[in-house]
Short mmCIF file of C-alpha atoms (C1' of nucleotides) in Angstrom, two decimals:
data_model
loop_
_atom_site.label_atom_id
_atom_site.label_comp_id
_atom_site.label_asym_id
_atom_site.label_seq_id
_atom_site.Cartn_x
_atom_site.Cartn_y
_atom_site.Cartn_z
CA UNK A 1 31.23 -12.31 58.04
CA UNK A 2 30.76 -13.27 54.42
CA UNK A 3 33.40 -15.12 52.51
CA UNK A 4 34.16 -12.17 50.25
CA UNK A 5 34.40 -9.77 53.16
CA UNK A 6 36.82 -12.09 54.95
CA UNK A 7 38.86 -12.37 51.81
CA UNK A 8 38.88 -8.61 51.36
CA UNK A 9 39.92 -8.02 54.94
CA UNK A 10 42.73 -10.53 54.61
CA UNK A 11 43.97 -8.67 51.54
CA UNK A 12 43.63 -5.42 53.42
CA UNK A 13 45.68 -6.81 56.26
CA UNK A 14 48.35 -8.11 53.97
CA UNK A 15 48.60 -4.76 52.20
CA UNK A 16 48.99 -2.81 55.43
CA UNK A 17 51.45 -5.28 56.89
CA UNK A 18 53.57 -5.23 53.74
CA UNK A 19 53.44 -1.43 53.67
CA UNK A 20 54.49 -1.26 57.33
CA UNK A 21 57.48 -3.49 56.75
CA UNK A 22 58.61 -1.59 53.67
CA UNK A 23 58.05 1.83 55.23
CA UNK A 24 60.11 0.74 58.19
CA UNK A 25 62.93 -0.59 56.03
CA UNK A 26 63.05 2.08 53.32
CA UNK A 27 60.98 4.92 54.64
CA UNK A 28 57.73 6.25 53.19
CA UNK A 29 59.11 8.18 50.22
CA UNK A 30 61.56 5.39 49.49
CA UNK A 31 58.79 2.86 49.02
CA UNK A 32 56.69 2.75 45.85
CA UNK A 33 53.11 1.59 45.56
CA UNK A 34 54.36 -1.13 43.24
CA UNK A 35 56.71 -2.33 45.98
CA UNK A 36 53.82 -2.56 48.40
CA UNK A 37 51.53 -4.28 45.93
CA UNK A 38 54.17 -6.85 45.05
CA UNK A 39 54.98 -7.55 48.71
CA UNK A 40 51.27 -7.92 49.45
CA UNK A 41 50.78 -10.28 46.53
CA UNK A 42 48.48 -8.06 44.50
CA UNK A 43 48.61 -5.71 41.55
CA UNK A 44 48.97 -1.93 41.85
CA UNK A 45 45.42 -1.40 40.69
CA UNK A 46 44.05 -3.54 43.51
CA UNK A 47 45.97 -1.49 46.02
CA UNK A 48 44.53 1.68 44.55
CA UNK A 49 41.04 0.21 44.87
CA UNK A 50 41.54 -0.17 48.63
CA UNK A 51 43.44 3.02 49.28
CA UNK A 52 42.92 6.04 47.05
CA UNK A 53 46.39 7.40 47.75
CA UNK A 54 49.70 6.42 49.22
CA UNK A 55 49.08 8.69 52.16
CA UNK A 56 45.85 6.86 52.93
CA UNK A 57 47.92 3.73 53.45
CA UNK A 58 50.22 5.51 55.86
CA UNK A 59 47.32 7.02 57.76
CA UNK A 60 45.51 3.70 58.05
CA UNK A 61 48.75 2.11 59.21
CA UNK A 62 49.29 4.68 61.92
CA UNK A 63 45.72 4.51 63.18
CA UNK A 64 46.05 0.77 63.44
CA UNK A 65 49.32 1.17 65.34
CA UNK A 66 47.72 3.52 67.87
CA UNK A 67 44.78 1.17 68.36
CA UNK A 68 47.14 -1.73 68.82
CA UNK A 69 49.18 0.22 71.38
CA UNK A 70 46.20 1.37 73.41
CA UNK A 71 44.58 -2.05 73.42
CA UNK A 72 47.71 -3.94 74.45
CA UNK A 73 48.89 -1.50 77.09
CA UNK A 74 45.39 -1.31 78.54
CA UNK A 75 45.31 -5.07 78.81
CA UNK A 76 48.80 -5.26 80.28
CA UNK A 77 48.14 -2.69 83.00
CA UNK A 78 44.96 -4.49 84.03
CA UNK A 79 47.16 -7.14 85.64
CA UNK A 80 47.81 -4.98 88.69
CA UNK A 81 46.12 -2.37 90.84
CA UNK A 82 49.31 -0.92 92.28
CA UNK A 83 49.77 2.43 90.49
CA UNK A 84 53.54 2.19 90.32
CA UNK A 85 53.51 -1.39 89.10
CA UNK A 86 50.98 -0.38 86.44
CA UNK A 87 53.44 2.18 85.07
CA UNK A 88 56.10 -0.51 84.93
CA UNK A 89 53.77 -2.89 83.13
CA UNK A 90 52.87 -0.20 80.60
CA UNK A 91 56.50 0.55 79.88
CA UNK A 92 57.34 -3.11 79.39
CA UNK A 93 54.39 -3.64 77.08
CA UNK A 94 55.15 -0.50 75.05
CA UNK A 95 58.71 -1.66 74.43
CA UNK A 96 57.59 -5.19 73.75
CA UNK A 97 55.20 -4.09 70.99
CA UNK A 98 57.70 -1.64 69.53
CA UNK A 99 60.23 -4.45 69.14
CA UNK A 100 57.72 -7.00 67.89
CA UNK A 101 57.14 -7.91 64.28
CA UNK A 102 54.35 -5.36 64.18
CA UNK A 103 56.18 -2.71 62.18
CA UNK A 104 53.29 -0.25 62.25
CA UNK A 105 54.27 1.11 65.67
CA UNK A 106 57.77 1.85 64.43
CA UNK A 107 56.34 3.61 61.39
CA UNK A 108 53.97 5.55 63.64
CA UNK A 109 56.89 6.85 65.65
CA UNK A 110 59.42 7.49 62.95
CA UNK A 111 57.61 8.34 59.69
CA UNK A 112 55.78 11.25 61.14
CA UNK A 113 57.20 13.81 58.70
CA UNK A 114 55.75 12.08 55.66
CA UNK A 115 52.16 13.01 56.49
CA UNK A 116 50.48 16.06 55.05
CA UNK A 117 49.51 18.64 57.67
CA UNK A 118 45.86 17.61 57.51
CA UNK A 119 46.56 13.90 57.95
CA UNK A 120 49.04 14.69 60.68
CA UNK A 121 46.41 16.55 62.65
CA UNK A 122 44.06 13.57 62.40
CA UNK A 123 46.70 11.14 63.62
CA UNK A 124 47.80 13.53 66.35
CA UNK A 125 44.24 13.66 67.66
CA UNK A 126 44.12 9.90 67.69
CA UNK A 127 47.51 9.58 69.34
CA UNK A 128 46.59 12.08 71.98
CA UNK A 129 44.38 9.41 73.55
CA UNK A 130 47.40 7.20 74.14
CA UNK A 131 49.35 10.02 75.71
CA UNK A 132 46.43 10.89 77.94
CA UNK A 133 46.28 7.32 79.14
CA UNK A 134 50.00 7.45 79.90
CA UNK A 135 49.53 10.71 81.78
CA UNK A 136 46.77 9.18 83.87
CA UNK A 137 48.99 6.28 84.80
CA UNK A 138 51.72 8.69 85.84
CA UNK A 139 49.39 10.92 87.81
CA UNK A 140 48.01 7.96 89.73
CA UNK A 141 51.50 6.72 90.47
CA UNK A 142 52.53 10.19 91.64
CA UNK A 143 49.51 10.36 93.94
CA UNK A 144 50.47 7.06 95.46
CA UNK A 145 54.25 7.42 95.75
CA UNK A 146 55.69 10.81 96.74
CA UNK A 147 57.85 12.47 94.10
CA UNK A 148 61.12 14.29 94.49
CA UNK A 149 60.53 18.06 94.72
CA UNK A 150 60.35 19.82 91.38
CA UNK A 151 59.64 16.73 89.28
CA UNK A 152 57.50 17.65 86.25
CA UNK A 153 55.22 14.83 85.12
CA UNK A 154 55.10 16.09 81.53
CA UNK A 155 58.88 15.90 81.30
CA UNK A 156 58.84 12.52 82.99
CA UNK A 157 56.46 11.26 80.32
CA UNK A 158 58.62 12.57 77.48
CA UNK A 159 61.69 11.23 79.23
CA UNK A 160 60.22 7.76 79.46
CA UNK A 161 58.75 7.70 75.98
CA UNK A 162 61.99 8.97 74.52
CA UNK A 163 64.12 6.31 76.15
CA UNK A 164 61.60 3.59 75.28
CA UNK A 165 61.03 4.63 71.68
CA UNK A 166 64.74 4.91 71.04
CA UNK A 167 65.25 1.26 71.87
CA UNK A 168 63.99 0.40 68.37
CA UNK A 169 67.07 2.15 66.99
CA UNK A 170 69.66 0.04 68.75
CA UNK A 171 67.98 -3.15 69.89
CA UNK A 172 69.65 -6.33 68.68
CA UNK A 173 67.59 -9.52 69.01
CA UNK A 174 70.85 -11.43 69.25
CA UNK A 175 72.12 -9.09 71.99
CA UNK A 176 72.29 -9.84 75.71
CA UNK A 177 69.06 -8.06 76.70
CA UNK A 178 65.43 -8.99 76.23
CA UNK A 179 62.88 -6.23 75.61
CA UNK A 180 61.48 -6.91 79.06
CA UNK A 181 64.87 -6.53 80.76
CA UNK A 182 65.48 -3.25 78.99
CA UNK A 183 62.11 -1.76 79.88
CA UNK A 184 62.48 -3.00 83.43
CA UNK A 185 65.90 -1.37 83.85
CA UNK A 186 64.61 1.86 82.37
CA UNK A 187 61.72 1.87 84.82
CA UNK A 188 64.14 1.40 87.70
CA UNK A 189 66.42 4.21 86.51
CA UNK A 190 63.44 6.48 86.04
CA UNK A 191 61.99 5.91 89.49
CA UNK A 192 65.00 5.31 91.72
CA UNK A 193 67.76 6.92 89.67
CA UNK A 194 71.15 5.43 89.02
CA UNK A 195 73.20 6.94 91.86
CA UNK A 196 73.15 5.80 95.42
CA UNK A 197 71.23 8.28 97.56
CA UNK A 198 73.43 10.95 99.03
CA UNK A 199 76.06 10.46 96.32
CA UNK A 200 77.01 13.21 93.86
CA UNK B 1 92.57 31.43 51.53
CA UNK B 2 92.04 32.69 47.98
CA UNK B 3 88.88 34.46 46.97
CA UNK B 4 87.77 31.59 44.72
CA UNK B 5 88.34 28.98 47.40
CA UNK B 6 86.34 31.01 49.91
CA UNK B 7 83.55 31.34 47.39
CA UNK B 8 83.58 27.61 46.71
CA UNK B 9 83.51 26.75 50.41
CA UNK B 10 80.62 29.11 50.96
CA UNK B 11 78.70 27.35 48.20
CA UNK B 12 79.58 24.00 49.73
CA UNK B 13 78.29 25.14 53.08
CA UNK B 14 75.10 26.48 51.61
CA UNK B 15 74.48 23.23 49.75
CA UNK B 16 74.93 21.07 52.84
CA UNK B 17 72.88 23.38 55.01
CA UNK B 18 70.05 23.44 52.49
CA UNK B 19 70.20 19.66 52.16
CA UNK B 20 70.11 19.26 55.94
CA UNK B 21 67.04 21.45 56.27
CA UNK B 22 65.20 19.69 53.45
CA UNK B 23 66.15 16.19 54.61
CA UNK B 24 64.89 17.09 58.04
CA UNK B 25 61.61 18.45 56.74
CA UNK B 26 60.84 15.95 53.99
CA UNK B 27 63.20 13.07 54.58
CA UNK B 28 65.99 11.91 52.29
CA UNK B 29 63.94 10.12 49.63
CA UNK B 30 61.36 12.90 49.70
CA UNK B 31 63.91 15.51 48.72
CA UNK B 32 65.15 15.84 45.14
CA UNK B 33 68.53 17.11 44.06
CA UNK B 34 66.72 19.92 42.29
CA UNK B 35 65.10 20.90 45.60
CA UNK B 36 68.49 21.07 47.25
CA UNK B 37 70.08 22.99 44.39
CA UNK B 38 67.26 25.52 44.37
CA UNK B 39 67.37 26.01 48.14
CA UNK B 40 71.14 26.44 47.96
CA UNK B 41 70.84 28.97 45.16
CA UNK B 42 72.58 26.93 42.50
CA UNK B 43 71.73 24.74 39.55
CA UNK B 44 71.53 20.92 39.70
CA UNK B 45 74.69 20.62 37.65
CA UNK B 46 76.69 22.62 40.16
CA UNK B 47 75.51 20.37 42.95
CA UNK B 48 76.60 17.34 40.96
CA UNK B 49 80.01 18.90 40.50
CA UNK B 50 80.49 19.02 44.28
CA UNK B 51 78.84 15.73 45.19
CA UNK B 52 78.83 12.87 42.72
CA UNK B 53 75.65 11.38 44.16
CA UNK B 54 72.80 12.17 46.47
CA UNK B 55 74.14 9.74 49.02
CA UNK B 56 77.45 11.61 49.06
CA UNK B 57 75.55 14.65 50.28
CA UNK B 58 73.91 12.68 53.06
CA UNK B 59 77.22 11.12 54.08
CA UNK B 60 79.02 14.46 54.11
CA UNK B 61 76.16 15.91 56.12
CA UNK B 62 76.32 13.18 58.72
CA UNK B 63 80.08 13.33 59.06
CA UNK B 64 79.82 17.03 59.62
CA UNK B 65 77.14 16.47 62.25
CA UNK B 66 79.31 14.00 64.15
CA UNK B 67 82.29 16.36 64.02
CA UNK B 68 80.12 19.18 65.21
CA UNK B 69 78.77 17.09 68.09
CA UNK B 70 82.17 15.86 69.25
CA UNK B 71 83.75 19.28 69.04
CA UNK B 72 80.97 21.08 70.91
CA UNK B 73 80.49 18.50 73.62
CA UNK B 74 84.23 18.25 74.14
CA UNK B 75 84.41 22.01 74.59
CA UNK B 76 81.39 22.07 76.89
CA UNK B 77 82.70 19.38 79.22
CA UNK B 78 86.04 21.15 79.52
CA UNK B 79 84.32 23.67 81.77
CA UNK B 80 84.44 21.35 84.76
CA UNK B 81 86.61 18.64 86.28
CA UNK B 82 83.87 17.10 88.39
CA UNK B 83 82.96 13.84 86.59
CA UNK B 84 79.26 14.07 87.38
CA UNK B 85 79.01 17.70 86.37
CA UNK B 86 80.80 16.85 83.13
CA UNK B 87 78.06 14.36 82.28
CA UNK B 88 75.45 17.02 82.94
CA UNK B 89 77.28 19.52 80.74
CA UNK B 90 77.53 16.96 77.94
CA UNK B 91 73.82 16.23 78.10
CA UNK B 92 72.89 19.89 78.03
CA UNK B 93 75.17 20.57 75.09
CA UNK B 94 73.92 17.55 73.16
CA UNK B 95 70.33 18.69 73.51
CA UNK B 96 71.26 22.27 72.75
CA UNK B 97 72.88 21.34 69.43
CA UNK B 98 70.09 18.95 68.51
CA UNK B 99 67.56 21.74 68.92
CA UNK B 100 69.68 24.39 67.22
CA UNK B 101 69.33 25.50 63.64
CA UNK B 102 71.98 22.96 62.72
CA UNK B 103 69.69 20.39 61.11
CA UNK B 104 72.52 17.99 60.33
CA UNK B 105 72.42 16.43 63.79
CA UNK B 106 68.73 15.70 63.44
CA UNK B 107 69.36 14.12 60.04
CA UNK B 108 72.20 12.10 61.52
CA UNK B 109 69.89 10.65 64.12
CA UNK B 110 66.76 10.13 62.08
CA UNK B 111 67.72 9.48 58.44
CA UNK B 112 69.85 6.51 59.22
CA UNK B 113 67.88 4.09 57.06
CA UNK B 114 68.54 6.00 53.87
CA UNK B 115 72.23 5.10 53.71
CA UNK B 116 73.51 2.18 51.73
CA UNK B 117 75.11 -0.53 53.89
CA UNK B 118 78.60 0.57 52.88
CA UNK B 119 78.01 4.24 53.70
CA UNK B 120 76.27 3.26 56.90
CA UNK B 121 79.32 1.32 58.06
CA UNK B 122 81.52 4.34 57.41
CA UNK B 123 79.25 6.65 59.38
CA UNK B 124 78.86 4.10 62.16
CA UNK B 125 82.63 3.94 62.54
CA UNK B 126 82.76 7.70 62.76
CA UNK B 127 79.88 7.87 65.20
CA UNK B 128 81.42 5.22 67.39
CA UNK B 129 83.94 7.84 68.51
CA UNK B 130 81.16 9.97 69.94
CA UNK B 131 79.65 7.04 71.80
CA UNK B 132 83.03 6.10 73.19
CA UNK B 133 83.48 9.60 74.49
CA UNK B 134 80.08 9.39 76.15
CA UNK B 135 80.98 6.02 77.67
CA UNK B 136 84.19 7.49 79.09
CA UNK B 137 82.27 10.32 80.70
CA UNK B 138 79.87 7.82 82.26
CA UNK B 139 82.62 5.51 83.46
CA UNK B 140 84.44 8.39 85.14
CA UNK B 141 81.24 9.54 86.78
CA UNK B 142 80.53 6.02 87.98
CA UNK B 143 84.02 5.75 89.43
CA UNK B 144 83.49 8.96 91.33
CA UNK B 145 79.91 8.55 92.54
CA UNK B 146 78.74 5.09 93.65
CA UNK B 147 75.97 3.56 91.57
CA UNK B 148 72.90 1.69 92.66
CA UNK B 149 73.50 -2.08 92.56
CA UNK B 150 72.84 -3.67 89.17
CA UNK B 151 73.02 -0.46 87.13
CA UNK B 152 74.34 -1.21 83.62
CA UNK B 153 76.27 1.69 82.11
CA UNK B 154 75.49 0.63 78.54
CA UNK B 155 71.77 0.78 79.27
CA UNK B 156 72.26 4.09 81.07
CA UNK B 157 73.90 5.50 77.95
CA UNK B 158 71.10 4.32 75.69
CA UNK B 159 68.56 5.55 78.21
CA UNK B 160 70.07 9.02 78.25
CA UNK B 161 70.63 9.26 74.51
CA UNK B 162 67.11 8.03 73.84
CA UNK B 163 65.47 10.59 76.09
CA UNK B 164 67.72 13.38 74.77
CA UNK B 165 67.37 12.54 71.09
CA UNK B 166 63.62 12.26 71.37
CA UNK B 167 63.36 15.87 72.49
CA UNK B 168 63.71 16.91 68.84
CA UNK B 169 60.37 15.21 68.18
CA UNK B 170 58.31 17.20 70.64
CA UNK B 171 60.24 20.35 71.47
CA UNK B 172 58.33 23.57 70.87
CA UNK B 173 60.42 26.76 70.83
CA UNK B 174 57.34 28.61 71.99
CA UNK B 175 56.78 26.14 74.83
CA UNK B 176 57.54 26.70 78.52
CA UNK B 177 60.91 24.90 78.59
CA UNK B 178 64.31 25.88 77.28
CA UNK B 179 66.60 23.16 75.91
CA UNK B 180 68.83 23.67 78.94
CA UNK B 181 65.96 23.18 81.40
CA UNK B 182 64.91 19.99 79.67
CA UNK B 183 68.39 18.49 79.61
CA UNK B 184 68.92 19.53 83.20
CA UNK B 185 65.72 17.87 84.39
CA UNK B 186 66.57 14.72 82.46
CA UNK B 187 69.97 14.59 84.11
CA UNK B 188 68.35 14.91 87.51
CA UNK B 189 65.83 12.15 86.80
CA UNK B 190 68.59 9.92 85.48
CA UNK B 191 70.86 10.32 88.49
CA UNK B 192 68.50 10.80 91.42
CA UNK B 193 65.32 9.27 90.03
CA UNK B 194 61.88 10.78 90.34
CA UNK B 195 60.59 9.11 93.51
CA UNK B 196 61.55 10.08 97.02
CA UNK B 197 63.92 7.51 98.50
CA UNK B 198 62.13 4.80 100.38
CA UNK B 199 58.94 5.46 98.44
CA UNK B 200 57.33 2.85 96.18
"C1'" DC C 1 98.16 40.18 29.06
"C1'" DG C 2 96.93 35.38 28.27
"C1'" DG C 3 96.29 30.71 29.11
"C1'" DC C 4 94.70 27.38 32.54
"C1'" DG C 5 92.12 25.17 36.04
"C1'" DT C 6 88.27 25.59 39.00
"C1'" DG C 7 83.54 26.04 39.01
"C1'" DT C 8 78.93 26.93 36.50
"C1'" DT C 9 75.37 26.65 33.10
"C1'" DG C 10 71.23 24.70 31.21
"C1'" DG C 11 70.05 20.97 29.43
"C1'" DT C 12 69.48 15.58 28.17
"C1'" DC C 13 68.61 10.86 29.29
"C1'" DA C 14 66.51 6.51 30.68
"C1'" DG C 15 64.02 4.91 34.38
"C1'" DT C 16 60.63 5.40 38.05
"C1'" DT C 17 56.81 7.48 40.36
"C1'" DG C 18 51.58 8.12 42.04
"C1'" DA C 19 47.25 8.24 40.16
"C1'" DC C 20 43.96 6.48 37.45
"C1'" DC C 21 40.80 3.56 34.40
"C1'" DA C 22 37.90 0.52 31.31
"C1'" DA C 23 37.30 -4.13 30.91
"C1'" DA C 24 37.14 -8.62 32.90
"C1'" DT C 25 36.17 -11.46 36.76
"C1'" DT C 26 34.34 -12.99 41.12
"C1'" DT C 27 30.99 -12.83 44.84
"C1'" DT C 28 26.59 -11.61 46.76
"C1'" DG C 29 21.64 -10.99 47.52
"C1'" DC C 30 17.38 -12.23 45.74
"C1'" DG D 1 20.31 -19.15 38.47
"C1'" DC D 2 20.69 -14.34 37.58
"C1'" DA D 3 21.37 -9.45 37.86
"C1'" DA D 4 23.86 -6.24 40.60
"C1'" DA D 5 27.67 -5.14 43.41
"C1'" DA D 6 32.28 -5.80 44.73
"C1'" DT D 7 36.90 -6.70 43.45
"C1'" DT D 8 40.82 -7.58 40.31
"C1'" DT D 9 43.28 -7.08 36.13
"C1'" DG D 10 46.87 -5.12 33.30
"C1'" DG D 11 47.85 -1.35 31.61
"C1'" DT D 12 48.34 4.14 30.48
"C1'" DC D 13 49.67 8.74 31.61
"C1'" DA D 14 52.16 12.97 32.66
"C1'" DA D 15 55.35 14.32 35.97
"C1'" DC D 16 59.40 13.67 38.27
"C1'" DT D 17 63.79 11.44 39.56
"C1'" DG D 18 69.26 10.90 39.87
"C1'" DA D 19 72.99 10.99 37.00
"C1'" DC D 20 75.48 13.04 33.68
"C1'" DC D 21 77.75 16.30 30.20
"C1'" DA D 22 79.59 19.56 26.62
"C1'" DA D 23 79.97 24.29 26.42
"C1'" DC D 24 80.95 28.23 28.90
"C1'" DA D 25 82.58 32.00 32.57
"C1'" DC D 26 85.61 33.52 35.88
"C1'" DG D 27 89.68 34.47 38.86
"C1'" DC D 28 94.45 33.06 39.45
"C1'" DC D 29 99.36 32.99 38.37
"C1'" DG D 30 103.17 33.55 35.35
#
DNA sequence: CGGCGTGTTGGTCAGTTGACCAAATTTTGC
DNA sequence: GCAAAATTTGGTCAACTGACCAACACGCCG
């Protein structure tokens, strides 16, 4: 990589990272391009040179978040061949990234409405790959460990994602739980339930 | 009630309902006071007469959403005295309201960031009552039906709320599930788990 | 009937917004 | 070392924003 290209990419990174943080804190509409430029240490014109519109920034941010998610969860699940354990590893990693300093995943999940219909379709297509990977993990786990009768894997996926994604809303780094403990508990509740068998 | 007061309250209702719908669709910062006034069938000045600031509208909206939630869930759980069934009824009702035309609950859950710290504290205090009610329901259920060892009721509450609140993000009225079916399945997964006992 | 308070009108105001650009500057390939 | 390409600068522009208000209309009560 040339020196200029490296420099440009570093600026690009800083712009997206600053945008992610601001979008997370103030929302998309609540953040101005000048805010982003200032936080990224550049002038508004430079930002415009890299991204033609504000929505381009959001789209790029979300694509990066999806890539980051897929890559990390893929790597995390490679640590085991047991289908059930792989689901647990995926859940832990998903929560871990969501609660990390990488704000783009939070923006991906919660600033959905700000996209134009066209951009939303593009991101949805991209995100579909992540969901498909999750569905594969679940299907393999279900093939390996028998399910309760009537359990719907689509609902299980939405159930798990919902609980996991919501953690970003209430997690307190100074609280008594680590991201790993939370995801681990959630996995246990989801598989074994919370009641003792025969109760209720 | 006098005719004028009824008229005024109707306008108030229309303003809040219009604001809720727009905030849900475009977010708080993405919605202008003129948008709200137009959707409510009044002029910007009239809106200002009722609410001194845009944030006042959001606060009023959220307070109304909490009141609506508490009232409805309280009524729904009154239909049974079985502690476990009462949790199920609460979950179904929560999801039902979230997916109803009452957009204020959605705004309450997802436009949190837009409040100033002072307004946020006020809403948080108000919302705490709803969470306490949920915690009471869970504690009574736990006292009645023995839990698996190590189950943490705080995490169970966040688990359930997370899964339930996330439904608003993916629910499709034209899809194969009704809100009641979704909440019911979630309750089953949460209590009994998804795997057959002894599996895994 | 008549005056009063509640609510409405249609507009103003200063400040901010996203998009854009010509000129200056830096970096690259030859 | 030099011309071309890539990047940055510092600003402009029209459109929009939230807040606000003086003048006005209406229904209520005496």
